[in-house]
Tab-separated table of N, CA and C and ligand atoms in Angstrom:
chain	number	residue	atom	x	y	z
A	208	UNK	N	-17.927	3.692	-23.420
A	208	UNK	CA	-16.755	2.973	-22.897
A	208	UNK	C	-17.149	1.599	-22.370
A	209	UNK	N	-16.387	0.338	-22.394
A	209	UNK	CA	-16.063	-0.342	-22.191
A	209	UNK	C	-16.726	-0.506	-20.704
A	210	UNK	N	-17.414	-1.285	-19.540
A	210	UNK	CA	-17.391	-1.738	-18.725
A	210	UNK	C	-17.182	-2.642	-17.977
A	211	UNK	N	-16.115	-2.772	-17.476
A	211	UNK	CA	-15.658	-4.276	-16.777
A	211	UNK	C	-15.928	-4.205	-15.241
A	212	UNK	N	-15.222	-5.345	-15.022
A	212	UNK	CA	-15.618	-6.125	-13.648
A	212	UNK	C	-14.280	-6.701	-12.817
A	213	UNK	N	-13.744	-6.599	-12.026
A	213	UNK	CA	-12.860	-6.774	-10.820
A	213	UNK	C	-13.169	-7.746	-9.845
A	214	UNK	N	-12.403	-8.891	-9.538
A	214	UNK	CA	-12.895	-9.501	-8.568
A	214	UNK	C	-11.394	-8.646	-7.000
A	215	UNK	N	-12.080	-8.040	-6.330
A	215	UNK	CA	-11.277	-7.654	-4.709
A	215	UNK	C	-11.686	-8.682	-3.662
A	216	UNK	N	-10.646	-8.975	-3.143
A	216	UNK	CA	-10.815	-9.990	-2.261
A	216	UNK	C	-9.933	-9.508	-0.865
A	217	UNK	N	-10.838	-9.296	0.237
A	217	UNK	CA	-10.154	-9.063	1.620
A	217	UNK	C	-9.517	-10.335	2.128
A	218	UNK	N	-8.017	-10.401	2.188
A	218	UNK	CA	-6.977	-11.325	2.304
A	218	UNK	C	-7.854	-11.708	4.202
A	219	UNK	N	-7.590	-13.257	4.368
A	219	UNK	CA	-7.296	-13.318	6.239
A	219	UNK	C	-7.036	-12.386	6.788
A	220	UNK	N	-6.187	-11.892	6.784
A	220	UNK	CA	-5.203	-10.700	7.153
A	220	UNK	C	-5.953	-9.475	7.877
A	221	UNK	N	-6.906	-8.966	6.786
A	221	UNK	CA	-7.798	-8.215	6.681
A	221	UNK	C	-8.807	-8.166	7.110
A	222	UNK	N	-9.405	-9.397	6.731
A	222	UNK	CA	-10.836	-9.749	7.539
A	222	UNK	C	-10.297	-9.202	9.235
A	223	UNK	N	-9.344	-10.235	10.176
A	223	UNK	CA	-8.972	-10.785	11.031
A	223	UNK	C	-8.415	-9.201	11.985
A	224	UNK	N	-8.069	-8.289	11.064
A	224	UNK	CA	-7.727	-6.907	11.338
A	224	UNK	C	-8.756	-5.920	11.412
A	225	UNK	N	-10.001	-6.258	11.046
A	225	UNK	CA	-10.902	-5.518	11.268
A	225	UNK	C	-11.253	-4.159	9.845
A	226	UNK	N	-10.141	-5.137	8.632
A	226	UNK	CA	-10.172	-3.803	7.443
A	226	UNK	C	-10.955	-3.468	6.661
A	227	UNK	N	-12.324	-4.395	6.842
A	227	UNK	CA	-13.192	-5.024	5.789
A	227	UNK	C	-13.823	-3.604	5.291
A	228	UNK	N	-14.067	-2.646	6.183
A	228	UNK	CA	-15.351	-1.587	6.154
A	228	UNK	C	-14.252	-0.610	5.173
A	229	UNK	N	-12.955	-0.681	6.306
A	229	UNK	CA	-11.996	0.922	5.616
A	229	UNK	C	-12.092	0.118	3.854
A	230	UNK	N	-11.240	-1.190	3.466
A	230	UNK	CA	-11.242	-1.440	2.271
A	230	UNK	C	-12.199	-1.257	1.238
A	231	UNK	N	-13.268	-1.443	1.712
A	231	UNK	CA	-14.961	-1.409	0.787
A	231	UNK	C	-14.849	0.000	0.628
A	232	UNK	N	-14.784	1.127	1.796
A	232	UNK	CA	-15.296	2.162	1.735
A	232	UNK	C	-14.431	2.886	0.729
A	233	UNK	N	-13.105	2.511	0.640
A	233	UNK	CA	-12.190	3.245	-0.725
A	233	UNK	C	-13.000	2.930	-1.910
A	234	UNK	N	-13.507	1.579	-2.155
A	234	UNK	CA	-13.996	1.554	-3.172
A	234	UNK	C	-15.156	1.985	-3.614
A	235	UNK	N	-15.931	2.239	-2.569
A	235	UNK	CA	-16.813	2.956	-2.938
A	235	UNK	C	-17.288	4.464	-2.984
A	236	UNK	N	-16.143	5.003	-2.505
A	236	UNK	CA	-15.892	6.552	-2.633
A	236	UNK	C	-15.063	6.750	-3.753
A	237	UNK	N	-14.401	6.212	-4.243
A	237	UNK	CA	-14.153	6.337	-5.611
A	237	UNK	C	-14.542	6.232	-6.674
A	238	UNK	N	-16.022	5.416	-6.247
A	238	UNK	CA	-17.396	5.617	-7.095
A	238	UNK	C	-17.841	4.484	-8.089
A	239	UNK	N	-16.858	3.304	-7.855
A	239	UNK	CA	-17.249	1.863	-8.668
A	239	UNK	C	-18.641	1.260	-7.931
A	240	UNK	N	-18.834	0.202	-8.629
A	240	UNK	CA	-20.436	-0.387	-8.071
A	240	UNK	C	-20.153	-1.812	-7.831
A	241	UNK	N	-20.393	-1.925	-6.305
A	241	UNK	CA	-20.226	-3.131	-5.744
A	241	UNK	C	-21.461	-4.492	-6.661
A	242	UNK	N	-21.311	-5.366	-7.435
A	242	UNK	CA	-22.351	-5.817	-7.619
A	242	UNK	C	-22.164	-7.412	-6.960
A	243	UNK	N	-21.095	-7.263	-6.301
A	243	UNK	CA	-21.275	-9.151	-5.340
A	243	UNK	C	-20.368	-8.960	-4.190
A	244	UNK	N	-21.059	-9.589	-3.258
A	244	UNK	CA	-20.501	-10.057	-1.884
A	244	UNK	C	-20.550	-10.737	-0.922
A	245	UNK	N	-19.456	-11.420	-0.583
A	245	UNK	CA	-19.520	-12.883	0.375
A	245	UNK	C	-18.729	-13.253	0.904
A	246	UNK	N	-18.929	-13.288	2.440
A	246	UNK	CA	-17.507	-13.405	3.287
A	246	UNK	C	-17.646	-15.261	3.749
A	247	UNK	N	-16.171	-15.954	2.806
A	247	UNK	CA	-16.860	-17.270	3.066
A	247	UNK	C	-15.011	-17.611	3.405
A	248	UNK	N	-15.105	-19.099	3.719
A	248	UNK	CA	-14.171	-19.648	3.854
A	248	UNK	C	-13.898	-20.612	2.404
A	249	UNK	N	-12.474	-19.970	2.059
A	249	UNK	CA	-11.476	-20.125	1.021
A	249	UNK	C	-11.141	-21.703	0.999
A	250	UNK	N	-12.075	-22.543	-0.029
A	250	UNK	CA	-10.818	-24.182	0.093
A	250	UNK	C	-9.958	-24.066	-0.142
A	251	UNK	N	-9.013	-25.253	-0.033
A	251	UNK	CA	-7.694	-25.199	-0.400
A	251	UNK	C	-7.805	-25.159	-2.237
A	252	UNK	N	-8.788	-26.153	-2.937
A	252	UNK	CA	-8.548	-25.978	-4.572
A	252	UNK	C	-9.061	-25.273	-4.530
A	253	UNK	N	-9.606	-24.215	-4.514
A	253	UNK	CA	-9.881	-22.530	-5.007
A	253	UNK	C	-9.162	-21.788	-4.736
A	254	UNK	N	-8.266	-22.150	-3.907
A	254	UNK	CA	-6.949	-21.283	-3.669
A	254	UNK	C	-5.991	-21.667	-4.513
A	255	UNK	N	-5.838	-23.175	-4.677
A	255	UNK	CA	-4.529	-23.024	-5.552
A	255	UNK	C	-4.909	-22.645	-7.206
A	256	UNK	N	-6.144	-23.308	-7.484
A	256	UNK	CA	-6.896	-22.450	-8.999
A	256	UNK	C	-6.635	-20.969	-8.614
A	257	UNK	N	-6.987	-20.071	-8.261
A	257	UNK	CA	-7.244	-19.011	-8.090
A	257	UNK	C	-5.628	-18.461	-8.159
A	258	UNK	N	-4.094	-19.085	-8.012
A	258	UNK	CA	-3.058	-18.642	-7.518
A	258	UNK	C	-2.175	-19.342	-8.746
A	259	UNK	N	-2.813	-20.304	-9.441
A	259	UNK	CA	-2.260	-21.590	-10.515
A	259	UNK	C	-0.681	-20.663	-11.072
A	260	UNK	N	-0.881	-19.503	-11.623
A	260	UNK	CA	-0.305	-18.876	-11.984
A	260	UNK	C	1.225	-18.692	-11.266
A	261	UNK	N	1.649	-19.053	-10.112
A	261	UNK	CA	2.073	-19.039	-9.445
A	261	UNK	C	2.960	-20.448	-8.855
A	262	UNK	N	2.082	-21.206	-9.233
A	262	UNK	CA	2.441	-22.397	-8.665
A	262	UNK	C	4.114	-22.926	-8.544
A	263	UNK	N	5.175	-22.685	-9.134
A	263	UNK	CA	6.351	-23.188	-9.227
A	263	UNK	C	7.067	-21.830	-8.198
A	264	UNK	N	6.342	-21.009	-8.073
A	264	UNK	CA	7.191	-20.316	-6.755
A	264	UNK	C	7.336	-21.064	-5.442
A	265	UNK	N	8.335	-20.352	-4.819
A	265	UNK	CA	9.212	-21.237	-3.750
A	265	UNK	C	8.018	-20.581	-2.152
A	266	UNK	N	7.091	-19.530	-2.773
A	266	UNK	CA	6.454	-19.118	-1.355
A	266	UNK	C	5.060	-19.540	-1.547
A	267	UNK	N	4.460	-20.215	-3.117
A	267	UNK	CA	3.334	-20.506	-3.265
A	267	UNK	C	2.820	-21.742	-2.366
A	268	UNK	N	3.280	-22.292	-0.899
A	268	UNK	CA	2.601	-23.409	-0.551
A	268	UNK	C	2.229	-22.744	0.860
A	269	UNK	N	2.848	-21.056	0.982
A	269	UNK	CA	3.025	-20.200	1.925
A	269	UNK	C	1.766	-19.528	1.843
A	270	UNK	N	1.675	-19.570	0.378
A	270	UNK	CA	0.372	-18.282	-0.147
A	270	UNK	C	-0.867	-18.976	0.438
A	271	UNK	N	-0.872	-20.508	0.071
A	271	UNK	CA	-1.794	-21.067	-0.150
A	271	UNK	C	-2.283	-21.543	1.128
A	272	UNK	N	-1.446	-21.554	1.988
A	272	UNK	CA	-1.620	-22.099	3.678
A	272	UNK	C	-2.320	-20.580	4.342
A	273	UNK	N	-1.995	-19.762	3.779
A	273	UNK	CA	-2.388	-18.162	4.011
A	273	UNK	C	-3.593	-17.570	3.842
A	274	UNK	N	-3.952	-18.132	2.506
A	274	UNK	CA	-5.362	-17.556	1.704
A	274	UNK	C	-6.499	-18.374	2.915
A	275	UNK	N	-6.350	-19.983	3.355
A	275	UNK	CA	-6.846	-20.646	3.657
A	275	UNK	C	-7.207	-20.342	5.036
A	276	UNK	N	-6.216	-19.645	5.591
A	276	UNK	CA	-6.265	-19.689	7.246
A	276	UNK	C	-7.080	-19.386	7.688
A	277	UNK	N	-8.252	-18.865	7.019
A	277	UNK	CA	-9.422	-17.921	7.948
A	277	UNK	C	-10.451	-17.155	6.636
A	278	UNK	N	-11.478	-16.598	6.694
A	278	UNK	CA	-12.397	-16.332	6.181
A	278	UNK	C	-11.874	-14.827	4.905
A	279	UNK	N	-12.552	-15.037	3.982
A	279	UNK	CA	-12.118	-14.076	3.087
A	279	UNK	C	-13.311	-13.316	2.322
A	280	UNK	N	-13.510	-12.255	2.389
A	280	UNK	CA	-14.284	-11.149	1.944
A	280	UNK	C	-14.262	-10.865	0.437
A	281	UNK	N	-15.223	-11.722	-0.394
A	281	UNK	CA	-14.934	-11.766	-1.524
A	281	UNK	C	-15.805	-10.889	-2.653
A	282	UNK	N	-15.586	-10.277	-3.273
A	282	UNK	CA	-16.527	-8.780	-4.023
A	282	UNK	C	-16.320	-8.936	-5.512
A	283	UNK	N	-17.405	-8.301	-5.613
A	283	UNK	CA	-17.043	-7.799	-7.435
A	283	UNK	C	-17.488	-6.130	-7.548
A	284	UNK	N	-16.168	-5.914	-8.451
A	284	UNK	CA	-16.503	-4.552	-8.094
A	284	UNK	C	-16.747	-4.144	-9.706
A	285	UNK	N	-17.932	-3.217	-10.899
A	285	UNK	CA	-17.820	-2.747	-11.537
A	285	UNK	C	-17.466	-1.548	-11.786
A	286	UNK	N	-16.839	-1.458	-13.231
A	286	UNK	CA	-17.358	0.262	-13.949
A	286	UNK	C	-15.807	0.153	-14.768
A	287	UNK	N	-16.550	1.778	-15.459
A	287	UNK	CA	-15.549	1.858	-16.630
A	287	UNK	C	-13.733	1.907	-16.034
A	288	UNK	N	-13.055	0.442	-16.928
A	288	UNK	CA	-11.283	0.586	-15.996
A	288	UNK	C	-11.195	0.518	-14.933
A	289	UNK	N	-12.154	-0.420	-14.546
A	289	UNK	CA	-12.047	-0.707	-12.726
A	289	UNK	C	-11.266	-1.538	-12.548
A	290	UNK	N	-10.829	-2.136	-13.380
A	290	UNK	CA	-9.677	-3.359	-12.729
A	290	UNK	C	-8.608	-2.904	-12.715
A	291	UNK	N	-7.644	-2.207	-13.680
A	291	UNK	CA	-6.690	-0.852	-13.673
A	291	UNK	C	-6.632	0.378	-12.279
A	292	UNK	N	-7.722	0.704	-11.886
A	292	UNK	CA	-8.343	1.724	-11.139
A	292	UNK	C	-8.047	0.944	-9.829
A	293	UNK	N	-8.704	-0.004	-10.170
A	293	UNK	CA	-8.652	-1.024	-8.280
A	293	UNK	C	-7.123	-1.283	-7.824
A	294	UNK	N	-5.800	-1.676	-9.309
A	294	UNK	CA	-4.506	-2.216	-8.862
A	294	UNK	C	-3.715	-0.653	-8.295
A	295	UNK	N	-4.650	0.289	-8.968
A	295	UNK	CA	-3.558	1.835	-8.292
A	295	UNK	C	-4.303	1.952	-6.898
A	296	UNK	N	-5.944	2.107	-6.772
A	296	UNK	CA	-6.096	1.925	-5.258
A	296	UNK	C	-5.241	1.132	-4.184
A	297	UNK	N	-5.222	-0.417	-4.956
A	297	UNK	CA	-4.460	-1.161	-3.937
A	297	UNK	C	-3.500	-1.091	-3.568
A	298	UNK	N	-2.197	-0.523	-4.697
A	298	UNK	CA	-0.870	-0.631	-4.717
A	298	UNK	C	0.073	-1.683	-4.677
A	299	UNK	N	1.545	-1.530	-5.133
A	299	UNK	CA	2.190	-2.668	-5.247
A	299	UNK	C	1.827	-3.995	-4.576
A	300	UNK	N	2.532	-5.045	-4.812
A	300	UNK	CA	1.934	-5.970	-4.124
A	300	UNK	C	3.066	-5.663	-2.769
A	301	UNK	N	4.406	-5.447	-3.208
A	301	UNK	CA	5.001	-5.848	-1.609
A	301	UNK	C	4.627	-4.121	-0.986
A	302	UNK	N	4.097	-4.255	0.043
A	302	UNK	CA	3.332	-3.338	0.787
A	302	UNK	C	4.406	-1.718	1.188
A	303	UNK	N	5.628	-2.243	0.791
A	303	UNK	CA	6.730	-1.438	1.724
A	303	UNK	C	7.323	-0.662	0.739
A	304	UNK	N	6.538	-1.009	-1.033
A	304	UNK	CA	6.749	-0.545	-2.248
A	304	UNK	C	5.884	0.782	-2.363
A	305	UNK	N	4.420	-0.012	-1.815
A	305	UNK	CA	3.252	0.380	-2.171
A	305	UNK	C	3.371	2.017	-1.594
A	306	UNK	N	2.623	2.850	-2.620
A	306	UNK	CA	2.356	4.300	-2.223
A	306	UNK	C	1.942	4.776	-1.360
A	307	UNK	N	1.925	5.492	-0.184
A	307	UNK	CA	1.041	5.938	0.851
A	307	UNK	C	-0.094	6.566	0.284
A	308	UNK	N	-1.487	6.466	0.336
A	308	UNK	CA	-2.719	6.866	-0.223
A	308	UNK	C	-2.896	5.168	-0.684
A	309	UNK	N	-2.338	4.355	-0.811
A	309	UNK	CA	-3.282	3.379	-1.550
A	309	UNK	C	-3.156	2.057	-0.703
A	310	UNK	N	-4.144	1.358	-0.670
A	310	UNK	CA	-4.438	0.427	0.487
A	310	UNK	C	-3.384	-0.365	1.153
A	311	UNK	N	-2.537	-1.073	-0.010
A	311	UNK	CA	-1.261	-1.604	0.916
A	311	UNK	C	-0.343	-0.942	1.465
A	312	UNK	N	-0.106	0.519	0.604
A	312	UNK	CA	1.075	1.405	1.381
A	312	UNK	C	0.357	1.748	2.599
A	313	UNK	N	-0.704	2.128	2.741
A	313	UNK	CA	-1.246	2.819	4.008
A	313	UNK	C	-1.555	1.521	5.327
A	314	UNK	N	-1.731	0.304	4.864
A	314	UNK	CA	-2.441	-0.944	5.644
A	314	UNK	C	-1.510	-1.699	6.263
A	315	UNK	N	-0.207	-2.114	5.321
A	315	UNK	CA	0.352	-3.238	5.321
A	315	UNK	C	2.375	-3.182	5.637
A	316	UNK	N	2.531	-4.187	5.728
A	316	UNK	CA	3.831	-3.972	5.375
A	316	UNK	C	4.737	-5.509	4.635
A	317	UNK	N	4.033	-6.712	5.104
A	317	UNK	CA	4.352	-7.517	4.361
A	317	UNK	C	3.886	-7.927	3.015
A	318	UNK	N	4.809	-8.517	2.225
A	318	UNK	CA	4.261	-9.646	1.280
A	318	UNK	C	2.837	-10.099	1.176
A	319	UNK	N	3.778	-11.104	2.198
A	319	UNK	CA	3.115	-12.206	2.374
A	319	UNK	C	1.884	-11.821	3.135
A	320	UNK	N	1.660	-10.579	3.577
A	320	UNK	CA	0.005	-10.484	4.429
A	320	UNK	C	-0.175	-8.940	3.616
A	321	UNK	N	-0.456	-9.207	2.545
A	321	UNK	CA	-0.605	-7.465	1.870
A	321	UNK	C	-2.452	-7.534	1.697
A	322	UNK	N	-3.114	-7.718	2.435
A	322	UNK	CA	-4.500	-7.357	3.064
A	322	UNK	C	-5.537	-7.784	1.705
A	323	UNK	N	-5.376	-7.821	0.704
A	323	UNK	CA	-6.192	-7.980	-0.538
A	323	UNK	C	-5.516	-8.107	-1.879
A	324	UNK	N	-6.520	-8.434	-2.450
A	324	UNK	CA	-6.412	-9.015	-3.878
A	324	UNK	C	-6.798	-8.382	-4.996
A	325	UNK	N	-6.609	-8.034	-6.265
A	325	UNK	CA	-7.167	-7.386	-7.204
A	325	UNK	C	-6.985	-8.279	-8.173
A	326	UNK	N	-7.816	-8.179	-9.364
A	326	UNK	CA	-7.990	-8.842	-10.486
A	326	UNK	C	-6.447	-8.059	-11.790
A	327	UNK	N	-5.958	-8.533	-12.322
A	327	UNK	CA	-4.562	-8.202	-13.073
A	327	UNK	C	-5.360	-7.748	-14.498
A	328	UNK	N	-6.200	-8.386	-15.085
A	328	UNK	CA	-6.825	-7.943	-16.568
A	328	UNK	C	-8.522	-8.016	-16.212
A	329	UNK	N	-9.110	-7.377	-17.472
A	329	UNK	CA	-10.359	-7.593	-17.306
A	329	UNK	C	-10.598	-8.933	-17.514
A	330	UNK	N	-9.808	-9.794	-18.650
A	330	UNK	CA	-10.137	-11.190	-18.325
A	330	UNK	C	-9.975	-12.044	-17.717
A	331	UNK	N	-9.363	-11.493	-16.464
A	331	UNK	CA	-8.701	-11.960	-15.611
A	331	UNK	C	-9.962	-12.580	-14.371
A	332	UNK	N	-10.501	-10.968	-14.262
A	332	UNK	CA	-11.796	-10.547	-13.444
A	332	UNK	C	-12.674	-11.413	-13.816
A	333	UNK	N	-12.914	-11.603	-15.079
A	333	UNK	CA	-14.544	-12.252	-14.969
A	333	UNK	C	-14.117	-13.434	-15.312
A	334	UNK	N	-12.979	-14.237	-14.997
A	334	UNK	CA	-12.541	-15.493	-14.525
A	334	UNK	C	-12.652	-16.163	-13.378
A	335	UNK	N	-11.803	-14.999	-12.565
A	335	UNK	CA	-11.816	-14.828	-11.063
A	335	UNK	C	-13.664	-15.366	-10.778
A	336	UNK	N	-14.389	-14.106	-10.990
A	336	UNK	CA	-15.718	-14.461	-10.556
A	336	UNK	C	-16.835	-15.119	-10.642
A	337	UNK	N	-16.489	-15.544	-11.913
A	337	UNK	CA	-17.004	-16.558	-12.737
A	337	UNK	C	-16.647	-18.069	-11.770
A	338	UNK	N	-15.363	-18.504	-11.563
A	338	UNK	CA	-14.818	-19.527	-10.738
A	338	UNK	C	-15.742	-19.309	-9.370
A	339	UNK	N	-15.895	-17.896	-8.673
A	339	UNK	CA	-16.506	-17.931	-7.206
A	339	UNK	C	-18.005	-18.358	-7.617
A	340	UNK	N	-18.586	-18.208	-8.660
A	340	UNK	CA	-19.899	-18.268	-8.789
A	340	UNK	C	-20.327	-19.789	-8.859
A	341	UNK	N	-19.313	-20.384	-9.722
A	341	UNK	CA	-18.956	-22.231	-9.799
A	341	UNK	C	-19.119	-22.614	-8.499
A	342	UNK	N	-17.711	-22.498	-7.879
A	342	UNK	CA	-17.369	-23.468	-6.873
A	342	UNK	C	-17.855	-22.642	-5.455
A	343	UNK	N	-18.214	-21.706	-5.564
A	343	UNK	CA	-18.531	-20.962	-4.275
A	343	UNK	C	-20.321	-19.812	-4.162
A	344	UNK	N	-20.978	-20.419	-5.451
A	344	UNK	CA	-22.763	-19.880	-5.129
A	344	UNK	C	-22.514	-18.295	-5.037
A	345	UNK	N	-21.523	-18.015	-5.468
A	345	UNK	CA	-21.361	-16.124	-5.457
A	345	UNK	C	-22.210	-15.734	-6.372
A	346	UNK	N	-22.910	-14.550	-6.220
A	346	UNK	CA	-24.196	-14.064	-7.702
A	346	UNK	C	-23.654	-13.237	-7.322
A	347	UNK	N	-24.406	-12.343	-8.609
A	347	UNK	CA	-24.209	-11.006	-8.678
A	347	UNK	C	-25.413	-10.190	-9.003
A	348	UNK	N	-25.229	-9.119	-8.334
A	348	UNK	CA	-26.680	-8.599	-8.311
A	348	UNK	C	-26.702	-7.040	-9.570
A	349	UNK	N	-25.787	-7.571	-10.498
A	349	UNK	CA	-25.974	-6.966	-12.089
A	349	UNK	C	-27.644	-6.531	-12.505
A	350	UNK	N	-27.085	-4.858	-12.358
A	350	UNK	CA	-28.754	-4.133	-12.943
A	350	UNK	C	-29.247	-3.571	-11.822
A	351	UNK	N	-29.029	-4.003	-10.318
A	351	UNK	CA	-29.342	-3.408	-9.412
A	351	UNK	C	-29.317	-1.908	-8.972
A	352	UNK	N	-28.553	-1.686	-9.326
A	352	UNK	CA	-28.212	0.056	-9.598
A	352	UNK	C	-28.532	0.366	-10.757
A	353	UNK	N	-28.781	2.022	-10.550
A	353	UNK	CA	-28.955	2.606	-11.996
A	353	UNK	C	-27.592	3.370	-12.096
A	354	UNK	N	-27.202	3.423	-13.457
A	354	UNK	CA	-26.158	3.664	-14.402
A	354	UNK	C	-26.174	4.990	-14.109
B	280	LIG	P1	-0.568	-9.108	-6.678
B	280	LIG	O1	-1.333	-9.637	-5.483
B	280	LIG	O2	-0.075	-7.715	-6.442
B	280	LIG	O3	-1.331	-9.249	-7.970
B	280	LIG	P2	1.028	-11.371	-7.556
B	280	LIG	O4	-0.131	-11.765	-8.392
B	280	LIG	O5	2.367	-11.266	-8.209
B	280	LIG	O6	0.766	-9.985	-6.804
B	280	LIG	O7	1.191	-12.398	-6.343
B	280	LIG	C1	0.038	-12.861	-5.676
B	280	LIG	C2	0.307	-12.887	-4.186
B	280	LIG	O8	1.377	-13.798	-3.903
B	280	LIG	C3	0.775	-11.556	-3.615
B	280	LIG	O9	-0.296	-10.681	-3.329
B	280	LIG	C4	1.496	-12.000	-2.377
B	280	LIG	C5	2.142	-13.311	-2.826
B	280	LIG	N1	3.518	-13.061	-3.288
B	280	LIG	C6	3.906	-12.548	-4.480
B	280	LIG	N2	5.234	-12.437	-4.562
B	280	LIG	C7	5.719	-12.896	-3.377
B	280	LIG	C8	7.012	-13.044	-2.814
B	280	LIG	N3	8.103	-12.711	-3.492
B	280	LIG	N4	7.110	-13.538	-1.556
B	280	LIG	C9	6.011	-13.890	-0.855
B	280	LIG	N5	4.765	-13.784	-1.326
B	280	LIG	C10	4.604	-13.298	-2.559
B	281	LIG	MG1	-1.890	-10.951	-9.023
């Protein structure tokens, strides 16, 4: 099978709430392999690259004042359908949608502060991390574990 890569990102929100350990620890009891991590402060153009997709929404200058406010916990998570695997961990984006058992139903209740980020495709992911590795010195410590 196929192995991909996920970029999860602990929103302000999160960091600032103290969620960093509970969020990691779902992911890693569910048995994916952390292979990058770095709790840095978000520029503003890596936020709006990172959100581009978005840009003509009426809350994207909201998102972007948001992502920025404070330090963000940024990961790569592997293994087989982890980026699929990570959006059912996380759950919907608006939090009040989201399932109880999965990080935003259980964490959150807004939108606009729904605690983290998941990658949407696998090519999505090794975009995402690929960009942190550019503009933000993120590595990855690929091979470190055994399979
Ligand atoms: P997701 O984070 O679930 O992939 P998305 O990619 O559609 O959701 O949107 C990215 C983020 O933008 C989302 O986590 C929170 C914010 N957002 C999305 N829709 C919003 C809305 N209607 N109002 C306010 N913020 C919104
Ligand atoms: Mg998205």
């Amino acid at each position: 099978e196929q192995v991909d890569e996920t970029y999860i990102m602990v929103k302000p929100d999160g960091v600032q709430r103290g969620l960093v350990g509970e969020i990691i620890s779902r992911f890693e009891k569910k048995g994916f392999k952390l292979t990058g991590l770095k709790l840095f402060q978000c520029p503003q153009d890596l936020a709006e690259e990172h959100y581009k997709d978005l840009k003509g929404k009426s809350f994207f200058p909201k998102l972007i004042e948001y992502i920025v406010s404070g330090p963000v916990v940024c990961m790569a998570w592997e293994g087989v359908g982890v980026v699929a695997a990570a959006r059912k961990l996380i759950g919907a984006t608006n939090p009040l949608q989201a399932e109880p058992g999965t990080i935003r139903g259980d964490l959150a209740v807004q939108t606009g502060r729904n605690v983290v980020h998941g990658s949407d495709s696998p090519e999505n992911g090794k975009r995402e991390i690929g960009r942190l590795a550019l503009l933000a010195s993120f590595t990855l410590c690929d091979g470190y574990f055994s399979s």
